[in-house]
Tab-separated table of N, CA and C in Angstrom:
chain	number	residue	atom	x	y	z
A	24	ILE	N	0.363	-32.189	6.996
A	24	ILE	CA	1.728	-32.684	7.098
A	24	ILE	C	2.686	-31.541	6.884
A	25	GLY	N	3.897	-31.733	7.273
A	25	GLY	CA	4.935	-30.736	7.090
A	25	GLY	C	6.106	-31.074	7.959
A	26	GLU	N	6.831	-30.059	8.361
A	26	GLU	CA	7.948	-30.283	9.244
A	26	GLU	C	7.877	-29.278	10.380
A	27	THR	N	8.483	-29.652	11.492
A	27	THR	CA	8.491	-28.759	12.632
A	27	THR	C	9.896	-28.698	13.203
A	28	SER	N	10.287	-27.544	13.710
A	28	SER	CA	11.582	-27.420	14.369
A	28	SER	C	11.610	-26.147	15.178
A	29	ALA	N	12.513	-26.136	16.143
A	29	ALA	CA	12.815	-24.889	16.834
A	29	ALA	C	13.834	-24.153	15.966
A	30	ARG	N	13.969	-22.888	16.161
A	30	ARG	CA	14.898	-22.091	15.361
A	30	ARG	C	16.282	-22.729	15.374
A	31	ASN	N	16.861	-22.920	14.182
A	31	ASN	CA	18.200	-23.492	14.009
A	31	ASN	C	18.331	-24.909	14.559
A	32	GLN	N	17.244	-25.643	14.644
A	32	GLN	CA	17.261	-27.016	15.112
A	32	GLN	C	16.780	-27.932	13.989
A	33	PRO	N	17.117	-29.224	14.076
A	33	PRO	CA	16.638	-30.164	13.059
A	33	PRO	C	15.106	-30.189	12.977
A	34	GLN	N	14.600	-30.509	11.792
A	34	GLN	CA	13.162	-30.600	11.556
A	34	GLN	C	12.721	-32.053	11.615
A	35	ASP	N	11.469	-32.291	12.009
A	35	ASP	CA	10.877	-33.622	12.048
A	35	ASP	C	9.615	-33.638	11.199
A	36	PHE	N	9.168	-34.848	10.794
A	36	PHE	CA	7.849	-34.979	10.195
A	36	PHE	C	6.839	-34.438	11.206
A	37	ALA	N	5.838	-33.715	10.744
A	37	ALA	CA	4.791	-33.200	11.618
A	37	ALA	C	3.440	-33.493	10.980
A	38	ILE	N	2.538	-34.072	11.771
A	38	ILE	CA	1.211	-34.449	11.288
A	38	ILE	C	0.182	-33.960	12.294
A	39	ALA	N	-0.931	-33.454	11.800
A	39	ALA	CA	-2.042	-33.063	12.666
A	39	ALA	C	-3.323	-33.629	12.067
A	40	ARG	N	-4.236	-34.073	12.941
A	40	ARG	CA	-5.530	-34.569	12.467
A	40	ARG	C	-6.621	-33.710	13.090
A	41	TYR	N	-7.537	-33.272	12.230
A	41	TYR	CA	-8.588	-32.344	12.638
A	41	TYR	C	-9.958	-32.992	12.540
A	42	LEU	N	-10.853	-32.534	13.384
A	42	LEU	CA	-12.250	-32.934	13.326
A	42	LEU	C	-12.981	-32.059	12.319
A	43	GLU	N	-14.227	-32.419	12.001
A	43	GLU	CA	-15.004	-31.658	11.019
A	43	GLU	C	-15.170	-30.192	11.400
A	44	ASP	N	-15.175	-29.875	12.692
A	44	ASP	CA	-15.341	-28.483	13.118
A	44	ASP	C	-14.029	-27.696	13.113
A	45	GLY	N	-12.921	-28.346	12.711
A	45	GLY	CA	-11.634	-27.667	12.624
A	45	GLY	C	-10.780	-27.773	13.869
A	46	SER	N	-11.292	-28.388	14.917
A	46	SER	CA	-10.492	-28.561	16.130
A	46	SER	C	-9.608	-29.805	15.992
A	47	LEU	N	-8.504	-29.819	16.736
A	47	LEU	CA	-7.612	-30.976	16.710
A	47	LEU	C	-8.304	-32.192	17.316
A	48	ASP	N	-8.080	-33.365	16.728
A	48	ASP	CA	-8.659	-34.627	17.193
A	48	ASP	C	-7.765	-35.195	18.297
A	49	VAL	N	-8.193	-35.083	19.564
A	49	VAL	CA	-7.374	-35.525	20.687
A	49	VAL	C	-7.227	-37.050	20.759
A	50	LEU	N	-8.001	-37.784	19.962
A	50	LEU	CA	-7.817	-39.236	19.903
A	50	LEU	C	-6.585	-39.610	19.085
A	51	PHE	N	-6.001	-38.639	18.411
A	51	PHE	CA	-4.792	-38.833	17.612
A	51	PHE	C	-3.603	-38.377	18.457
A	52	ASP	N	-2.935	-39.302	19.098
A	52	ASP	CA	-1.755	-39.081	19.937
A	52	ASP	C	-2.017	-38.170	21.140
A	53	GLY	N	-3.264	-38.084	21.600
A	53	GLY	CA	-3.581	-37.335	22.809
A	53	GLY	C	-3.823	-35.851	22.617
A	54	ASP	N	-3.259	-35.262	21.570
A	54	ASP	CA	-3.460	-33.824	21.357
A	54	ASP	C	-3.708	-33.478	19.880
A	55	GLY	N	-3.815	-34.506	19.028
A	55	GLY	CA	-4.086	-34.263	17.611
A	55	GLY	C	-2.850	-34.057	16.766
A	56	ARG	N	-1.665	-34.116	17.392
A	56	ARG	CA	-0.424	-33.841	16.672
A	56	ARG	C	0.620	-34.919	16.955
A	57	VAL	N	1.430	-35.229	15.921
A	57	VAL	CA	2.517	-36.197	16.051
A	57	VAL	C	3.727	-35.644	15.309
A	58	THR	N	4.898	-35.791	15.917
A	58	THR	CA	6.148	-35.515	15.213
A	58	THR	C	6.973	-36.788	15.204
A	59	THR	N	7.741	-36.979	14.131
A	59	THR	CA	8.549	-38.189	13.977
A	59	THR	C	9.937	-37.804	13.496
A	60	ASP	N	10.932	-38.335	14.191
A	60	ASP	CA	12.329	-38.118	13.849
A	60	ASP	C	12.900	-39.395	13.236
A	61	PHE	N	13.787	-39.259	12.271
A	61	PHE	CA	14.430	-40.414	11.649
A	61	PHE	C	15.884	-40.579	12.106
A	62	PHE	N	16.711	-39.553	11.929
A	62	PHE	CA	18.138	-39.665	12.213
A	62	PHE	C	18.652	-38.576	13.154
A	63	GLY	N	17.767	-37.785	13.740
A	63	GLY	CA	18.218	-36.683	14.574
A	63	GLY	C	18.667	-35.487	13.767
A	64	GLU	N	18.405	-35.531	12.474
A	64	GLU	CA	18.775	-34.448	11.567
A	64	GLU	C	17.487	-33.796	11.063
A	65	SER	N	17.479	-33.314	9.839
A	65	SER	CA	16.309	-32.638	9.281
A	65	SER	C	15.495	-33.565	8.394
A	66	GLU	N	14.182	-33.532	8.600
A	66	GLU	CA	13.239	-34.285	7.773
A	66	GLU	C	12.197	-33.341	7.221
A	67	GLN	N	11.630	-33.726	6.078
A	67	GLN	CA	10.564	-32.934	5.474
A	67	GLN	C	9.494	-33.872	4.944
A	68	ALA	N	8.256	-33.701	5.404
A	68	ALA	CA	7.124	-34.495	4.927
A	68	ALA	C	6.510	-33.802	3.719
A	69	ASN	N	6.184	-34.588	2.670
A	69	ASN	CA	5.671	-34.002	1.432
A	69	ASN	C	4.322	-34.532	0.971
A	70	ASP	N	3.916	-35.710	1.427
A	70	ASP	CA	2.637	-36.261	0.969
A	70	ASP	C	2.124	-37.237	2.011
A	71	VAL	N	0.827	-37.479	1.983
A	71	VAL	CA	0.186	-38.381	2.932
A	71	VAL	C	-0.947	-39.119	2.233
A	72	LEU	N	-1.203	-40.337	2.674
A	72	LEU	CA	-2.389	-41.068	2.217
A	72	LEU	C	-2.868	-41.961	3.340
A	73	VAL	N	-4.105	-42.396	3.227
A	73	VAL	CA	-4.667	-43.392	4.126
A	73	VAL	C	-4.686	-44.695	3.343
A	74	ASP	N	-4.024	-45.734	3.874
A	74	ASP	CA	-3.928	-46.990	3.133
A	74	ASP	C	-5.202	-47.823	3.276
A	75	ASN	N	-5.196	-49.000	2.679
A	75	ASN	CA	-6.374	-49.864	2.658
A	75	ASN	C	-6.778	-50.358	4.046
A	76	ASN	N	-5.885	-50.252	5.028
A	76	ASN	CA	-6.175	-50.677	6.399
A	76	ASN	C	-6.483	-49.506	7.322
A	77	GLY	N	-6.635	-48.311	6.770
A	77	GLY	CA	-6.942	-47.134	7.567
A	77	GLY	C	-5.748	-46.511	8.259
A	78	GLN	N	-4.546	-46.915	7.888
A	78	GLN	CA	-3.342	-46.350	8.484
A	78	GLN	C	-2.841	-45.177	7.648
A	79	LEU	N	-2.224	-44.207	8.319
A	79	LEU	CA	-1.662	-43.045	7.634
A	79	LEU	C	-0.253	-43.366	7.164
A	80	VAL	N	0.033	-43.016	5.929
A	80	VAL	CA	1.375	-43.156	5.378
A	80	VAL	C	1.845	-41.759	5.005
A	81	VAL	N	2.980	-41.365	5.561
A	81	VAL	CA	3.558	-40.051	5.287
A	81	VAL	C	4.916	-40.273	4.646
A	82	ILE	N	5.168	-39.550	3.548
A	82	ILE	CA	6.452	-39.698	2.846
A	82	ILE	C	7.128	-38.340	2.721
A	83	GLY	N	8.419	-38.400	2.576
A	83	GLY	CA	9.220	-37.198	2.390
A	83	GLY	C	10.679	-37.570	2.320
A	84	SER	N	11.513	-36.756	2.950
A	84	SER	CA	12.953	-36.977	2.925
A	84	SER	C	13.526	-36.807	4.316
A	85	ALA	N	14.599	-37.562	4.578
A	85	ALA	CA	15.284	-37.478	5.864
A	85	ALA	C	16.771	-37.306	5.622
A	86	SER	N	17.370	-36.401	6.360
A	86	SER	CA	18.801	-36.174	6.284
A	86	SER	C	19.514	-37.274	7.055
A	87	ASN	N	20.226	-38.112	6.324
A	87	ASN	CA	20.964	-39.228	6.885
A	87	ASN	C	22.440	-38.832	6.906
A	88	PRO	N	23.089	-38.811	8.057
A	88	PRO	CA	24.487	-38.388	8.103
A	88	PRO	C	25.401	-39.187	7.173
A	89	ALA	N	25.045	-40.436	6.877
A	89	ALA	CA	25.891	-41.274	6.019
A	89	ALA	C	25.664	-41.022	4.532
A	90	THR	N	24.451	-40.666	4.137
A	90	THR	CA	24.132	-40.579	2.701
A	90	THR	C	23.487	-39.264	2.297
A	91	LEU	N	23.455	-38.281	3.130
A	91	LEU	CA	22.790	-36.991	2.943
A	91	LEU	C	21.283	-37.166	3.015
A	92	TYR	N	20.526	-37.036	1.916
A	92	TYR	CA	19.063	-37.144	1.985
A	92	TYR	C	18.577	-38.431	1.342
A	93	ASP	N	17.670	-39.129	2.035
A	93	ASP	CA	17.053	-40.364	1.556
A	93	ASP	C	15.543	-40.207	1.536
A	94	PHE	N	14.854	-41.033	0.711
A	94	PHE	CA	13.409	-41.143	0.820
A	94	PHE	C	13.104	-41.577	2.255
A	95	ALA	N	12.041	-41.033	2.835
A	95	ALA	CA	11.636	-41.402	4.187
A	95	ALA	C	10.136	-41.671	4.188
A	96	ILE	N	9.747	-42.795	4.798
A	96	ILE	CA	8.345	-43.190	4.868
A	96	ILE	C	8.039	-43.572	6.310
A	97	ALA	N	6.927	-43.088	6.827
A	97	ALA	CA	6.458	-43.482	8.159
A	97	ALA	C	5.003	-43.906	8.038
A	98	ARG	N	4.644	-44.980	8.758
A	98	ARG	CA	3.250	-45.429	8.757
A	98	ARG	C	2.737	-45.416	10.196
A	99	TYR	N	1.545	-44.835	10.344
A	99	TYR	CA	0.950	-44.617	11.661
A	99	TYR	C	-0.362	-45.365	11.786
A	100	ASN	N	-0.627	-45.848	12.989
A	100	ASN	CA	-1.933	-46.420	13.313
A	100	ASN	C	-2.936	-45.280	13.456
A	101	SER	N	-4.211	-45.603	13.515
A	101	SER	CA	-5.247	-44.566	13.575
A	101	SER	C	-5.168	-43.716	14.840
A	102	ASP	N	-4.476	-44.206	15.886
A	102	ASP	CA	-4.323	-43.414	17.112
A	102	ASP	C	-3.087	-42.509	17.088
A	103	GLY	N	-2.319	-42.536	15.984
A	103	GLY	CA	-1.134	-41.692	15.848
A	103	GLY	C	0.170	-42.366	16.220
A	104	SER	N	0.114	-43.577	16.751
A	104	SER	CA	1.346	-44.301	17.081
A	104	SER	C	1.956	-44.879	15.800
A	105	LEU	N	3.275	-45.030	15.802
A	105	LEU	CA	3.936	-45.653	14.658
A	105	LEU	C	3.527	-47.117	14.571
A	106	ASP	N	3.298	-47.597	13.353
A	106	ASP	CA	2.894	-48.977	13.111
A	106	ASP	C	4.142	-49.858	13.084
A	107	THR	N	4.374	-50.601	14.166
A	107	THR	CA	5.594	-51.408	14.265
A	107	THR	C	5.588	-52.644	13.362
A	108	SER	N	4.488	-52.925	12.666
A	108	SER	CA	4.505	-54.006	11.676
A	108	SER	C	5.119	-53.529	10.361
A	109	PHE	N	5.398	-52.242	10.276
A	109	PHE	CA	6.028	-51.635	9.104
A	109	PHE	C	7.509	-51.453	9.435
A	110	ASP	N	8.350	-52.354	8.969
A	110	ASP	CA	9.790	-52.343	9.186
A	110	ASP	C	10.165	-52.315	10.666
A	111	SER	N	9.405	-52.909	11.516
A	111	SER	CA	9.598	-53.098	12.961
A	111	SER	C	9.547	-51.825	13.805
A	112	ASP	N	9.696	-50.642	13.193
A	112	ASP	CA	9.616	-49.408	13.977
A	112	ASP	C	8.692	-48.369	13.349
A	113	GLY	N	8.024	-48.727	12.237
A	113	GLY	CA	7.095	-47.811	11.590
A	113	GLY	C	7.739	-46.859	10.603
A	114	LYS	N	9.075	-46.963	10.428
A	114	LYS	CA	9.792	-46.027	9.556
A	114	LYS	C	10.724	-46.779	8.612
A	115	VAL	N	10.821	-46.270	7.378
A	115	VAL	CA	11.724	-46.837	6.375
A	115	VAL	C	12.392	-45.685	5.643
A	116	THR	N	13.677	-45.846	5.360
A	116	THR	CA	14.369	-44.905	4.474
A	116	THR	C	14.988	-45.689	3.331
A	117	THR	N	15.087	-45.031	2.169
A	117	THR	CA	15.664	-45.668	0.991
A	117	THR	C	16.622	-44.704	0.324
A	118	ASP	N	17.825	-45.202	0.052
A	118	ASP	CA	18.869	-44.439	-0.612
A	118	ASP	C	18.986	-44.926	-2.061
A	119	PHE	N	19.076	-43.991	-2.993
A	119	PHE	CA	19.261	-44.334	-4.401
A	119	PHE	C	20.720	-44.159	-4.818
A	120	GLU	N	21.627	-44.270	-3.854
A	120	GLU	CA	23.064	-44.138	-4.093
A	120	GLU	C	23.404	-42.810	-4.742
A	121	SER	N	22.754	-41.772	-4.247
A	121	SER	CA	23.063	-40.421	-4.683
A	121	SER	C	23.094	-39.549	-3.439
A	122	ASP	N	23.439	-38.313	-3.605
A	122	ASP	CA	23.548	-37.434	-2.453
A	122	ASP	C	22.201	-36.947	-1.949
A	123	GLN	N	21.256	-36.732	-2.850
A	123	GLN	CA	20.012	-36.099	-2.457
A	123	GLN	C	18.826	-36.802	-3.105
A	124	ASP	N	18.060	-37.509	-2.274
A	124	ASP	CA	16.865	-38.222	-2.731
A	124	ASP	C	15.663	-37.622	-2.015
A	125	TYR	N	14.703	-37.102	-2.786
A	125	TYR	CA	13.556	-36.413	-2.220
A	125	TYR	C	12.267	-37.065	-2.700
A	126	ALA	N	11.476	-37.612	-1.783
A	126	ALA	CA	10.199	-38.241	-2.116
A	126	ALA	C	9.096	-37.189	-2.090
A	127	HIS	N	8.256	-37.189	-3.146
A	127	HIS	CA	7.212	-36.172	-3.263
A	127	HIS	C	5.798	-36.726	-3.409
A	128	ALA	N	5.632	-37.972	-3.839
A	128	ALA	CA	4.289	-38.491	-4.124
A	128	ALA	C	4.195	-39.952	-3.691
A	129	VAL	N	3.012	-40.346	-3.209
A	129	VAL	CA	2.794	-41.717	-2.768
A	129	VAL	C	1.447	-42.213	-3.272
A	130	LEU	N	1.418	-43.475	-3.649
A	130	LEU	CA	0.197	-44.180	-4.065
A	130	LEU	C	0.172	-45.536	-3.388
A	131	ILE	N	-0.986	-46.138	-3.370
A	131	ILE	CA	-1.102	-47.516	-2.914
A	131	ILE	C	-1.786	-48.302	-4.019
A	132	ASP	N	-1.269	-49.504	-4.290
A	132	ASP	CA	-1.868	-50.294	-5.364
A	132	ASP	C	-2.878	-51.289	-4.803
A	133	SER	N	-3.473	-52.084	-5.682
A	133	SER	CA	-4.537	-53.011	-5.279
A	133	SER	C	-4.036	-54.122	-4.365
A	134	GLN	N	-2.712	-54.331	-4.305
A	134	GLN	CA	-2.145	-55.355	-3.424
A	134	GLN	C	-1.587	-54.747	-2.131
A	135	ASN	N	-1.996	-53.514	-1.825
A	135	ASN	CA	-1.596	-52.793	-0.614
A	135	ASN	C	-0.094	-52.507	-0.566
A	136	ARG	N	0.524	-52.372	-1.746
A	136	ARG	CA	1.936	-51.997	-1.813
A	136	ARG	C	2.021	-50.489	-2.005
A	137	LEU	N	2.991	-49.881	-1.349
A	137	LEU	CA	3.210	-48.444	-1.473
A	137	LEU	C	4.158	-48.163	-2.628
A	138	ILE	N	3.813	-47.169	-3.417
A	138	ILE	CA	4.683	-46.704	-4.495
A	138	ILE	C	5.012	-45.256	-4.178
A	139	VAL	N	6.293	-44.964	-4.101
A	139	VAL	CA	6.763	-43.632	-3.749
A	139	VAL	C	7.646	-43.123	-4.883
A	140	ALA	N	7.392	-41.887	-5.318
A	140	ALA	CA	8.174	-41.293	-6.401
A	140	ALA	C	8.733	-39.952	-5.957
A	141	GLY	N	9.867	-39.640	-6.518
A	141	GLY	CA	10.507	-38.365	-6.224
A	141	GLY	C	11.668	-38.157	-7.166
A	142	ASP	N	12.652	-37.390	-6.701
A	142	ASP	CA	13.819	-37.151	-7.548
A	142	ASP	C	15.077	-37.523	-6.792
A	143	SER	N	16.089	-37.867	-7.570
A	143	SER	CA	17.377	-38.283	-7.051
A	143	SER	C	18.439	-37.495	-7.798
A	144	GLU	N	19.236	-36.752	-7.069
A	144	GLU	CA	20.238	-35.888	-7.693
A	144	GLU	C	21.620	-36.494	-7.527
A	145	VAL	N	22.371	-36.531	-8.624
A	145	VAL	CA	23.726	-37.084	-8.608
A	145	VAL	C	24.704	-36.053	-9.155
A	146	GLY	N	25.954	-36.248	-8.835
A	146	GLY	CA	26.990	-35.353	-9.333
A	146	GLY	C	27.243	-34.207	-8.378
A	147	VAL	N	28.304	-33.509	-8.634
A	147	VAL	CA	28.694	-32.392	-7.795
A	147	VAL	C	27.603	-31.328	-7.837
A	148	GLY	N	27.076	-30.981	-6.679
A	148	GLY	CA	26.016	-29.976	-6.614
A	148	GLY	C	24.703	-30.447	-7.187
A	149	GLY	N	24.503	-31.772	-7.325
A	149	GLY	CA	23.252	-32.295	-7.870
A	149	GLY	C	23.041	-31.892	-9.311
A	150	ASN	N	24.112	-31.999	-10.135
A	150	ASN	CA	24.020	-31.486	-11.492
A	150	ASN	C	23.228	-32.361	-12.448
A	151	THR	N	22.832	-33.536	-12.048
A	151	THR	CA	21.944	-34.370	-12.854
A	151	THR	C	20.836	-34.899	-11.958
A	152	SER	N	19.600	-34.634	-12.327
A	152	SER	CA	18.450	-35.139	-11.575
A	152	SER	C	17.795	-36.269	-12.344
A	153	ARG	N	17.243	-37.210	-11.594
A	153	ARG	CA	16.549	-38.353	-12.186
A	153	ARG	C	15.251	-38.568	-11.429
A	154	ILE	N	14.288	-39.170	-12.093
A	154	ILE	CA	13.072	-39.604	-11.408
A	154	ILE	C	13.408	-40.902	-10.688
A	155	ALA	N	13.033	-40.987	-9.434
A	155	ALA	CA	13.283	-42.169	-8.624
A	155	ALA	C	11.937	-42.698	-8.118
A	156	ILE	N	11.731	-43.997	-8.303
A	156	ILE	CA	10.486	-44.636	-7.875
A	156	ILE	C	10.849	-45.892	-7.099
A	157	VAL	N	10.141	-46.138	-6.018
A	157	VAL	CA	10.367	-47.337	-5.220
A	157	VAL	C	9.012	-47.935	-4.850
A	158	ARG	N	8.968	-49.269	-4.772
A	158	ARG	CA	7.731	-49.927	-4.354
A	158	ARG	C	8.043	-50.797	-3.135
A	159	TYR	N	7.194	-50.639	-2.116
A	159	TYR	CA	7.356	-51.358	-0.859
A	159	TYR	C	6.216	-52.342	-0.660
A	160	ASN	N	6.531	-53.484	-0.098
A	160	ASN	CA	5.501	-54.420	0.343
A	160	ASN	C	4.813	-53.829	1.566
A	161	SER	N	3.693	-54.405	1.958
A	161	SER	CA	2.926	-53.848	3.081
A	161	SER	C	3.689	-53.884	4.400
A	162	ASP	N	4.750	-54.702	4.503
A	162	ASP	CA	5.544	-54.743	5.731
A	162	ASP	C	6.711	-53.753	5.724
A	163	GLY	N	6.837	-52.959	4.653
A	163	GLY	CA	7.900	-51.966	4.560
A	163	GLY	C	9.139	-52.442	3.831
A	164	SER	N	9.200	-53.710	3.471
A	164	SER	CA	10.351	-54.215	2.714
A	164	SER	C	10.219	-53.808	1.248
A	165	LEU	N	11.354	-53.730	0.550
A	165	LEU	CA	11.333	-53.417	-0.871
A	165	LEU	C	10.684	-54.556	-1.642
A	166	ASP	N	9.839	-54.229	-2.604
A	166	ASP	CA	9.237	-55.225	-3.490
A	166	ASP	C	10.222	-55.473	-4.622
A	167	THR	N	11.012	-56.536	-4.501
A	167	THR	CA	12.093	-56.793	-5.451
A	167	THR	C	11.602	-57.172	-6.851
A	168	SER	N	10.292	-57.371	-7.037
A	168	SER	CA	9.767	-57.647	-8.381
A	168	SER	C	9.585	-56.357	-9.175
A	169	PHE	N	9.803	-55.205	-8.547
A	169	PHE	CA	9.654	-53.892	-9.187
A	169	PHE	C	11.038	-53.341	-9.502
A	170	GLY	N	11.234	-52.920	-10.761
A	170	GLY	CA	12.499	-52.303	-11.169
A	170	GLY	C	13.672	-53.201	-10.864
A	171	GLU	N	14.728	-52.631	-10.317
A	171	GLU	CA	15.904	-53.385	-9.902
A	171	GLU	C	15.967	-53.385	-8.380
A	172	GLY	N	15.584	-54.508	-7.792
A	172	GLY	CA	15.614	-54.624	-6.345
A	172	GLY	C	14.589	-53.770	-5.633
A	173	GLY	N	13.507	-53.385	-6.333
A	173	GLY	CA	12.452	-52.574	-5.746
A	173	GLY	C	12.512	-51.112	-6.122
A	174	LYS	N	13.565	-50.712	-6.849
A	174	LYS	CA	13.751	-49.309	-7.213
A	174	LYS	C	13.871	-49.158	-8.731
A	175	ALA	N	13.375	-48.032	-9.227
A	175	ALA	CA	13.515	-47.703	-10.650
A	175	ALA	C	13.998	-46.261	-10.765
A	176	ILE	N	14.900	-46.036	-11.709
A	176	ILE	CA	15.448	-44.702	-11.987
A	176	ILE	C	15.167	-44.380	-13.447
A	177	ILE	N	14.664	-43.185	-13.707
A	177	ILE	CA	14.433	-42.720	-15.079
A	177	ILE	C	15.244	-41.447	-15.279
A	178	THR	N	16.134	-41.472	-16.260
A	178	THR	CA	16.956	-40.308	-16.576
A	178	THR	C	16.515	-39.776	-17.930
A	179	PHE	N	16.243	-38.482	-18.005
A	179	PHE	CA	15.855	-37.878	-19.271
A	179	PHE	C	17.071	-37.521	-20.097
A	180	SER	N	18.096	-36.959	-19.489
A	180	SER	CA	19.359	-36.671	-20.148
A	180	SER	C	20.387	-36.403	-19.071
A	181	THR	N	21.648	-36.489	-19.432
A	181	THR	CA	22.700	-36.252	-18.444
A	181	THR	C	22.812	-34.780	-18.082
A	182	SER	N	22.125	-33.925	-18.812
A	182	SER	CA	22.180	-32.494	-18.491
A	182	SER	C	20.900	-31.996	-17.806
A	183	ALA	N	19.993	-32.918	-17.464
A	183	ALA	CA	18.739	-32.510	-16.824
A	183	ALA	C	19.008	-32.081	-15.386
A	184	HIS	N	18.667	-30.866	-15.084
A	184	HIS	CA	18.800	-30.337	-13.729
A	184	HIS	C	17.398	-30.137	-13.169
A	185	ASN	N	17.286	-30.236	-11.895
A	185	ASN	CA	16.047	-29.898	-11.205
A	185	ASN	C	14.824	-30.648	-11.710
A	186	ILE	N	14.914	-31.961	-11.830
A	186	ILE	CA	13.713	-32.753	-12.088
A	186	ILE	C	12.924	-32.796	-10.795
A	187	ASP	N	11.686	-32.385	-10.856
A	187	ASP	CA	10.832	-32.390	-9.683
A	187	ASP	C	9.569	-33.179	-9.974
A	188	VAL	N	9.408	-34.313	-9.305
A	188	VAL	CA	8.188	-35.106	-9.404
A	188	VAL	C	7.136	-34.428	-8.544
A	189	ARG	N	5.927	-34.305	-9.071
A	189	ARG	CA	4.855	-33.637	-8.345
A	189	ARG	C	3.684	-34.544	-8.014
A	190	ASP	N	3.402	-35.546	-8.839
A	190	ASP	CA	2.246	-36.397	-8.572
A	190	ASP	C	2.363	-37.665	-9.390
A	191	MET	N	1.524	-38.631	-9.098
A	191	MET	CA	1.439	-39.845	-9.901
A	191	MET	C	0.060	-40.448	-9.728
A	192	ALA	N	-0.302	-41.283	-10.707
A	192	ALA	CA	-1.609	-41.927	-10.705
A	192	ALA	C	-1.518	-43.183	-11.563
A	193	PHE	N	-2.530	-44.025	-11.446
A	193	PHE	CA	-2.647	-45.185	-12.318
A	193	PHE	C	-3.551	-44.817	-13.478
A	194	ASP	N	-3.169	-45.217	-14.703
A	194	ASP	CA	-4.060	-45.002	-15.837
A	194	ASP	C	-5.097	-46.129	-15.855
A	195	PRO	N	-6.085	-46.085	-16.766
A	195	PRO	CA	-7.136	-47.118	-16.789
A	195	PRO	C	-6.611	-48.545	-16.977
A	196	ASP	N	-5.409	-48.696	-17.562
A	196	ASP	CA	-4.819	-50.022	-17.744
A	196	ASP	C	-3.974	-50.465	-16.557
A	197	GLY	N	-3.914	-49.649	-15.506
A	197	GLY	CA	-3.133	-49.987	-14.323
A	197	GLY	C	-1.673	-49.605	-14.409
A	198	LYS	N	-1.301	-48.862	-15.452
A	198	LYS	CA	0.088	-48.424	-15.596
A	198	LYS	C	0.310	-47.159	-14.784
A	199	LEU	N	1.508	-47.031	-14.255
A	199	LEU	CA	1.861	-45.894	-13.416
A	199	LEU	C	2.236	-44.693	-14.292
A	200	VAL	N	1.661	-43.533	-13.997
A	200	VAL	CA	1.984	-42.290	-14.702
A	200	VAL	C	2.536	-41.320	-13.667
A	201	VAL	N	3.729	-40.793	-13.924
A	201	VAL	CA	4.391	-39.858	-13.011
A	201	VAL	C	4.500	-38.520	-13.704
A	202	THR	N	4.154	-37.439	-12.990
A	202	THR	CA	4.230	-36.109	-13.575
A	202	THR	C	5.188	-35.241	-12.770
A	203	GLY	N	5.679	-34.212	-13.436
A	203	GLY	CA	6.579	-33.266	-12.794
A	203	GLY	C	7.116	-32.305	-13.825
A	204	HIS	N	8.302	-31.777	-13.556
A	204	HIS	CA	8.913	-30.875	-14.533
A	204	HIS	C	10.434	-31.011	-14.471
A	205	THR	N	11.079	-30.564	-15.537
A	205	THR	CA	12.534	-30.547	-15.608
A	205	THR	C	12.964	-29.338	-16.414
A	206	ASP	N	14.221	-28.983	-16.250
A	206	ASP	CA	14.746	-27.888	-17.076
A	206	ASP	C	15.904	-28.384	-17.914
């Protein structure tokens, strides 16, 4: 996963699938590669997983002209096409009412719900960072039983800058553990 762009052009999600011998899998979108655009601006893919149905879920951030950067999630069928049962077009974005929301980690729970974590920066120049977590139902809608309306925000202090979520996992009791760093 990653992003692709021509020089000085917007970036898109970029995914490639390889065979065991290292060659591109041509059964994946005809040439082994897929790019996905959200708003015609810049996107960055940061994590990927295969869900319980064998579909690829890619998460990251998308530059939205109305809200700057939002969490961005795309779900693909095994052939590389977008899964239209996921929010009708295979793509979902979520804004945490801040200028810059960056998704970095994704998990799937036992009920096939996606949990995405990252950071959300507020204030002039992103002077306060918070951990942002969202849970989606399998159809791409927000799971409103999680946090407030499907979203949770964790603030360490009003002076925390550069909170960066790096990973998450379930502990043996099924509780969500999120890791990262802050300054």
